[in-house]
Coordinates of C-alpha atoms in Angstrom, one line a residue:
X1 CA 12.3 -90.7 -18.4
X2 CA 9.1 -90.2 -15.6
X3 CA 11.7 -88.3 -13.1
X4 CA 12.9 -86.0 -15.6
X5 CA 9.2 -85.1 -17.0
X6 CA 9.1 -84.4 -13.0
X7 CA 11.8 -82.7 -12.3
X8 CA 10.7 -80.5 -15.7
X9 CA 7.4 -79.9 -14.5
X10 CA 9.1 -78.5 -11.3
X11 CA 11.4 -76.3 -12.7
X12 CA 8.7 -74.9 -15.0
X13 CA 6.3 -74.5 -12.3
X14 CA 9.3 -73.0 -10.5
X15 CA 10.2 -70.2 -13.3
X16 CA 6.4 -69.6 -13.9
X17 CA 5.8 -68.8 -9.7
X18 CA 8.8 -67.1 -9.9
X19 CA 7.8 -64.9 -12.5
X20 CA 4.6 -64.3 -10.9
X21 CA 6.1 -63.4 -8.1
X22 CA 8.7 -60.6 -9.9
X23 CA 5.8 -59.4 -11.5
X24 CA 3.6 -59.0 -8.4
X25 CA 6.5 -56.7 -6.8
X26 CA 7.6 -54.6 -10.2
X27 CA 3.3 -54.0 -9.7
X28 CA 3.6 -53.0 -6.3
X29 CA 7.2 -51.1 -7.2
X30 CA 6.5 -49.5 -9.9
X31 CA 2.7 -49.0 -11.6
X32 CA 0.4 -46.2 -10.5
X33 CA -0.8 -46.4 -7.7
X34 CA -3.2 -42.7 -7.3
X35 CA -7.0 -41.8 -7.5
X36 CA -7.4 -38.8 -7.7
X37 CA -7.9 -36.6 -10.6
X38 CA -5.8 -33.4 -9.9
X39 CA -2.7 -33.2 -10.9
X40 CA -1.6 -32.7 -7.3
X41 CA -2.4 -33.8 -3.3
X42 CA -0.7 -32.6 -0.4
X43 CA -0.3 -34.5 2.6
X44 CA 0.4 -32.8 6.1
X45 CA 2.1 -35.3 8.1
X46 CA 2.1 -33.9 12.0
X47 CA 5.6 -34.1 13.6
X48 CA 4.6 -36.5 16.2
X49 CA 2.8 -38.7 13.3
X50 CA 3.0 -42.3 13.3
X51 CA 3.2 -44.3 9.9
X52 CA -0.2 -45.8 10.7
X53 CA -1.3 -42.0 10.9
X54 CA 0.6 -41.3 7.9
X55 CA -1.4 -44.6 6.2
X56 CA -4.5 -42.7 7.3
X57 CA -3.5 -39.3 5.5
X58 CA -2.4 -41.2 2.2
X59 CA -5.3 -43.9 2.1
X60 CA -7.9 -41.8 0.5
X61 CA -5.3 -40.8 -2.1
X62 CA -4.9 -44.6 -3.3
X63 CA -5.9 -46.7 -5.4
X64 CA -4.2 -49.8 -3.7
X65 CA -3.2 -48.7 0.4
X66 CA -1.3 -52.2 1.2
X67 CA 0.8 -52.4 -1.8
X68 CA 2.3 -48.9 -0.4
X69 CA 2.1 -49.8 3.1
X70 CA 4.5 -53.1 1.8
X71 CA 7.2 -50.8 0.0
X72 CA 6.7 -48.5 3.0
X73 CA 7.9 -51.0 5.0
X74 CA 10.5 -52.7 2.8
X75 CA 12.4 -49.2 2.0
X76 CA 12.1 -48.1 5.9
X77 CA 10.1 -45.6 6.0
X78 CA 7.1 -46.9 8.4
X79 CA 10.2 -46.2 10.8
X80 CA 11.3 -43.0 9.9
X81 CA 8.5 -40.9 9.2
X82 CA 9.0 -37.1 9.5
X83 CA 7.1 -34.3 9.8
X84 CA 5.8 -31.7 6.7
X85 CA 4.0 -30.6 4.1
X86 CA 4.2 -33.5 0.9
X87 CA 2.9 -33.2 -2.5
X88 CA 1.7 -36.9 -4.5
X89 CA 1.9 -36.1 -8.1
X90 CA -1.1 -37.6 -10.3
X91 CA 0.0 -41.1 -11.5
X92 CA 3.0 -41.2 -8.9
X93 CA 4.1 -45.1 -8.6
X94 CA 4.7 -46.5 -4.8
X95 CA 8.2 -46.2 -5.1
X96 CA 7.8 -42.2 -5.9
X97 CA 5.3 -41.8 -3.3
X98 CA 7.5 -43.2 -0.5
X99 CA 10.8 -40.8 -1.8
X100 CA 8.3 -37.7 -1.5
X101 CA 7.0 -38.8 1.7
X102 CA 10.7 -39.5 2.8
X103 CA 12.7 -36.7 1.6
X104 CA 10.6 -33.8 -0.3
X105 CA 8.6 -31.7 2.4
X106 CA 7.2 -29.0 0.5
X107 CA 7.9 -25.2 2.0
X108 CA 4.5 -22.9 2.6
X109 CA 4.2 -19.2 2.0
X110 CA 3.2 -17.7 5.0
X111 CA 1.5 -14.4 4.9
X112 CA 0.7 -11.8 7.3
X113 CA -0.3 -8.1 7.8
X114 CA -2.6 -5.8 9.5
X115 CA -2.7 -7.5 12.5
X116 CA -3.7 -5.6 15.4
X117 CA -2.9 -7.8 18.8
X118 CA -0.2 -10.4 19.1
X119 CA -2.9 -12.9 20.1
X120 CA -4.5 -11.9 16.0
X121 CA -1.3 -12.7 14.7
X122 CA -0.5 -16.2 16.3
X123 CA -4.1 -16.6 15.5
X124 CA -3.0 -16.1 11.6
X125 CA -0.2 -18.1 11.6
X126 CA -1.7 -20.9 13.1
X127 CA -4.2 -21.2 9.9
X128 CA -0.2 -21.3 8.4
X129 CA 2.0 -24.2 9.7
X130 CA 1.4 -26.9 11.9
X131 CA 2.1 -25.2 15.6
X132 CA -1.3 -24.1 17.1
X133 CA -2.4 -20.4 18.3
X134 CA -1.6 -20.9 21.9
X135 CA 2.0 -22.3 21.0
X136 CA 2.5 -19.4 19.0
X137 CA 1.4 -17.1 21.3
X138 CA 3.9 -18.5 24.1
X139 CA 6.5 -17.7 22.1
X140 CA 5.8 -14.8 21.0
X141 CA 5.5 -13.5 24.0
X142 CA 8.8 -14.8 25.9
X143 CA 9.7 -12.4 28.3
X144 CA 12.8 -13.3 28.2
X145 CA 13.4 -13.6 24.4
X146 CA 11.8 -10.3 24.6
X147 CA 14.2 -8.7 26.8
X148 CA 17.1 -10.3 25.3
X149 CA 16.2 -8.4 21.8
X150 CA 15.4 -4.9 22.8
X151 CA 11.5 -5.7 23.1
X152 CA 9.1 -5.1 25.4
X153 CA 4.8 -5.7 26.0
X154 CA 4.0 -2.9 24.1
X155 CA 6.9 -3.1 21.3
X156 CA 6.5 -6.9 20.9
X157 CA 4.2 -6.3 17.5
X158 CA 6.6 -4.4 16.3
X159 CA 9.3 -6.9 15.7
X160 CA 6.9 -8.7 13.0
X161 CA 7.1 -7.1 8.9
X162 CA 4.2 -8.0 7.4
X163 CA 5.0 -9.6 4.2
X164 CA 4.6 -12.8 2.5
X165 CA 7.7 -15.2 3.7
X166 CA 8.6 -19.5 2.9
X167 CA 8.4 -21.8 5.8
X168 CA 8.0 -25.4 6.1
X169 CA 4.7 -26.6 7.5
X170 CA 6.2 -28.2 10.4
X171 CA 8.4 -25.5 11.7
X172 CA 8.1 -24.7 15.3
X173 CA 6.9 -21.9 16.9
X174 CA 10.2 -20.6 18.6
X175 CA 11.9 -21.4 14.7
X176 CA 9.1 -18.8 13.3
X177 CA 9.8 -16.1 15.5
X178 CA 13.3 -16.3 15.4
X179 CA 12.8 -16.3 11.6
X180 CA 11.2 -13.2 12.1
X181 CA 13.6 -11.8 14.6
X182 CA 16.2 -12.1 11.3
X183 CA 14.0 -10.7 8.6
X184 CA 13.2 -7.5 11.1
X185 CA 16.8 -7.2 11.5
X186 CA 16.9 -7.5 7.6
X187 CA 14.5 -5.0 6.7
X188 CA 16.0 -2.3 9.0
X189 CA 19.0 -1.9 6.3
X190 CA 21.9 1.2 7.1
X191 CA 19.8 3.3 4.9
X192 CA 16.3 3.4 6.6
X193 CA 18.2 3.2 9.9
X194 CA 20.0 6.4 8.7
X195 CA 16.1 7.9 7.3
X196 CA 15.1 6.9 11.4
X197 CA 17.7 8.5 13.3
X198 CA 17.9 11.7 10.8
X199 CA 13.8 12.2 12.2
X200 CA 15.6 11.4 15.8
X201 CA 13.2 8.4 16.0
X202 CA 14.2 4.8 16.8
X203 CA 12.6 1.8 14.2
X204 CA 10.4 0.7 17.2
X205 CA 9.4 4.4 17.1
X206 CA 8.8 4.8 13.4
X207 CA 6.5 1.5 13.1
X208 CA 4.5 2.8 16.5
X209 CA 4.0 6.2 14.0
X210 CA 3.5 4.2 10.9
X211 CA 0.7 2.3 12.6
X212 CA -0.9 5.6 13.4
X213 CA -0.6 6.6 9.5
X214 CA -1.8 3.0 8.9
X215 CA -4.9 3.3 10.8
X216 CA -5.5 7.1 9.5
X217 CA -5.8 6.5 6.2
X218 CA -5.6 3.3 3.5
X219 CA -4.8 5.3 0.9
X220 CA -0.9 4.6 -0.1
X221 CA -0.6 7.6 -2.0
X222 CA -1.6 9.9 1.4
X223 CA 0.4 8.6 3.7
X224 CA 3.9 10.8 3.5
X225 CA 1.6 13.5 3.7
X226 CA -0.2 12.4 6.8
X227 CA 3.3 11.0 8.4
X228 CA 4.6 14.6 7.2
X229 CA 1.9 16.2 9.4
X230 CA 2.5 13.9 12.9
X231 CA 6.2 14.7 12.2
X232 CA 5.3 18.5 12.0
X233 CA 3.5 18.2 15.3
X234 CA 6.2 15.9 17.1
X235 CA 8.8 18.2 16.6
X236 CA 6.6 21.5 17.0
X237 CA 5.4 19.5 20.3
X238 CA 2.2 19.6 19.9
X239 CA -0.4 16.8 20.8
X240 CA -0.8 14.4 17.6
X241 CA -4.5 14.2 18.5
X242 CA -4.9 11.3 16.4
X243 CA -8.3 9.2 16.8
X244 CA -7.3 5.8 15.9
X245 CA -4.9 6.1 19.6
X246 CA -8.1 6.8 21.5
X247 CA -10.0 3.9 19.6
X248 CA -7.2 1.9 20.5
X249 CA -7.2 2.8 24.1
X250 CA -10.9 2.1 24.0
X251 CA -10.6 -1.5 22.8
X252 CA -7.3 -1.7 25.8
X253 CA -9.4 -0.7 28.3
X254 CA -12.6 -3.0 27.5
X255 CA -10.6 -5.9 26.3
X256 CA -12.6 -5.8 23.2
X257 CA -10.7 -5.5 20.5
X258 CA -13.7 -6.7 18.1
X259 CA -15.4 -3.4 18.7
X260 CA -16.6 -1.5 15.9
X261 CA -16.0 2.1 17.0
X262 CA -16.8 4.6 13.4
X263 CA -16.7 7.9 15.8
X264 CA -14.7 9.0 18.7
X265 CA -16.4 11.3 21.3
X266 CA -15.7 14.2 23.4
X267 CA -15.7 11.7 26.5
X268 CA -13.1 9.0 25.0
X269 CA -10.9 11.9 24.6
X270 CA -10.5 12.1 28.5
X271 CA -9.6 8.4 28.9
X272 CA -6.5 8.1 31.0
X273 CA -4.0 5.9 28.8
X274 CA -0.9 6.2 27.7
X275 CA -2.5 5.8 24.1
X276 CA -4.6 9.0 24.4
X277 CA -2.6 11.0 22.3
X278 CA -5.3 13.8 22.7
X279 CA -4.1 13.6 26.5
X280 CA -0.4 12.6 26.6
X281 CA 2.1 14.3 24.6
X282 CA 4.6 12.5 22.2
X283 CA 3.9 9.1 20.3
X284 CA 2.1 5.9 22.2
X285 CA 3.6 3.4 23.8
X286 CA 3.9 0.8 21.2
X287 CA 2.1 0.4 17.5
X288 CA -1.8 0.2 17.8
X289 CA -1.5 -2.5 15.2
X290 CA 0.5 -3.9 12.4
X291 CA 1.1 -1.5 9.5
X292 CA 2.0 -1.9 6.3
X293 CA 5.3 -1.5 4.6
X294 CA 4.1 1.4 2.6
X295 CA 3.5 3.3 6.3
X296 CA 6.7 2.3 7.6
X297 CA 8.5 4.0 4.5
X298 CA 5.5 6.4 4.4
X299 CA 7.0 7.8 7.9
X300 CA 10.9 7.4 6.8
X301 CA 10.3 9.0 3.9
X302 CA 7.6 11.8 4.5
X303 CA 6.1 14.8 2.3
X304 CA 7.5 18.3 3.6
X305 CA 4.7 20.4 4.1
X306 CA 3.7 22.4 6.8
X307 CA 0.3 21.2 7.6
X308 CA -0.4 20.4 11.2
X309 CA -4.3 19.1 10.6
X310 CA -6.3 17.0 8.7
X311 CA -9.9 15.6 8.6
X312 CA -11.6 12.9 6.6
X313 CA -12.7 14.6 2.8
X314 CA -16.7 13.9 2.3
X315 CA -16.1 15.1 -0.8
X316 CA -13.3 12.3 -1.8
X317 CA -13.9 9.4 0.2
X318 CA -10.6 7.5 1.5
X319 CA -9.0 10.9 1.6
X320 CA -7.9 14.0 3.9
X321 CA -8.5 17.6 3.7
X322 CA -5.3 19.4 5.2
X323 CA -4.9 22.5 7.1
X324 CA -1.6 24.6 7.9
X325 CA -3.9 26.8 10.7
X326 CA -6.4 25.7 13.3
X327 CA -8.9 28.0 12.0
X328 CA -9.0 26.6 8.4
X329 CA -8.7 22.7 10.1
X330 CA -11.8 24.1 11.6
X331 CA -14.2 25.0 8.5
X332 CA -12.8 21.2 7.2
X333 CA -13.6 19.7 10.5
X334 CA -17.2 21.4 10.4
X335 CA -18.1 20.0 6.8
X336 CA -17.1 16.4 8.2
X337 CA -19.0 16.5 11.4
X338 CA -22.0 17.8 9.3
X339 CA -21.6 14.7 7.0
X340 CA -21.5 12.1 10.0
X341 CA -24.6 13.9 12.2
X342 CA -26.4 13.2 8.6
X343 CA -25.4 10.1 8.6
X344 CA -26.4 8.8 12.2
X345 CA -23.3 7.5 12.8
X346 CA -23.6 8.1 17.0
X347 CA -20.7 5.3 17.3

């Protein structure tokens, strides 16, 4: 009768540690386990991230770090982490945490535009996804990738749409610019090809124009007129004469491209650069920054007019006065230098 009281005790005590036990791991299975109060918290886990850098990222995100580091471990992931961009979902259990960790990287919309150096836009992408502005910047400027697609130093911005596209975090640097390579390809579809050959202009050609348009004028609704007006002169071949190629030649030939330069003078005009367009003849070398998609179509799709000048309205801000002869383009230009004398703009 005593050894069976015994051998009861022990099975109870058995059942009851057991239970305790099952309990303790359906806890650190299966019950929330978050602290924060949005609804949302995204982890970026570098691609050369160990999981004790990955408990680092998560820690301040938990209420109880070693009950996920123990299901970490248990399901395999402290040996498999990967690289990305993860969201934790408010009230997520460990279990959840570790599939979303495991398997869910989250992309990012990376945005672009109005870039005006390849060194600005690695610099923006790198504020993007994980590689950083001097990795980006190696690859973008490949000579050999370069040479391989139909690029060169002074085309190489062009080969980048500005736009708004999905990546993950984590994506390399050579993975973004090929991406790129693919959605320029894309975006040059039979019909604006057929728009760029009917002006006898290649597409590298029609974004170096468009960035001139770009920089002219920031007024969407202007631009096929002002396009319409550097066409005009290209096939009349006359100098374009535009400003924003001498400003741009400026900033080239200091290496400042931070400079703040509101009027061009008489003397930039005689800087010797193949971005003078008040000196060489035809279109520049390459774009003098990124333009927009509404100056790319802008120039595919211009306004037939014959103007052949324009000059900055003082009477309507943001806009051009246009001029079919040099003499009226003259009484405009007159009215705007007026306006800028009274406004002591010297540079």
């Amino acid at each position: 009768m005593y050894i069976r009281r015994i051998l009861l005790i022990i099975v109870l005590a058995g059942l009851v540690g057991g239970g305790v036990f099952a309990y303790k791991v359906y806890n650190a299975v299966f019950s929330p386990n978050t602290s924060f109060n949005n609804e949302k918290a995204y982890v970026f886990v570098p691609s050369d991230a160990s999981f004790g850098d990955v408990k680092e990222l998560v820690e301040p995100l938990l209420k109880d770090p070693e009950s996920f580091e123990q299901i970490a471990i248990r399901k395999g992931y402290a040996a498999n982490v990967k690289g990305g961009k993860y969201a934790i979902v408010k009230g997520m259990n460990n279990n959840d945490i570790v599939n979303s960790l495991r398997s869910k990287n989250v992309p990012v919309r990376v945005a672009f535009n109005n870039q005006e150096t390849i060194a600005d836009l690695a610099g923006r992408i790198a504020m993007q996804i994980e590689p950083d502005s001097l990795t980006l910047l190696e690859a973008f400027t490949d000579e050999a990738f370069l040479k391989a697609n139909g690029f060169g130093e002074a085309t190489r911005l062009a080969m980048y749409i500005p736009n708004s596209y999905e990546f993950f975090w984590n994506s390399s640097a050579e993975e973004f610019r090929d991406r790129m390579l693919k959605e320029y390809r894309r975006f040059w579809t039979e019909e604006r090809l057929a728009k760029a050959k009917k002006l006898g202009l290649s597409p590298e050609e029609v974004i170096t124009l468009a960035s001139v348009v770009h920089k002219e004028t920031a007024k969407v609704d202007e631009r096929p007129r002002v396009a319409g007006v550097y066409l005009n002169r290209l096939q009349r071949g006359i100098l374009l004469q535009a400003d924003p190629t001498v400003i741009y030649a400026l900033k080239k030939h200091t290496g400042n491209f931070k400079a703040v330069i509101k009027r061009v003078l008489y003397k930039d005009l005689e800087l010797d650069s193949p971005y003078n367009t008040y000196k060489y003849a035809g279109l520049p070398p390459g774009p003098i920054a990124m333009p927009d998609i509404s100056a790319i179509d802008a120039v595919l799709n211009p306004e037939k007019h014959d103007y052949l000048y324009f000059v900055a309205n003082v009477e309507n801000f943001g806009y051009h006065k246009f001029a079919k002869t040099l003499a009226q383009h003259n009484r405009n230009k007159a009215q705007y230098v007026q306006w800028i004398n009274s406004q002591k703009i010297k540079r």
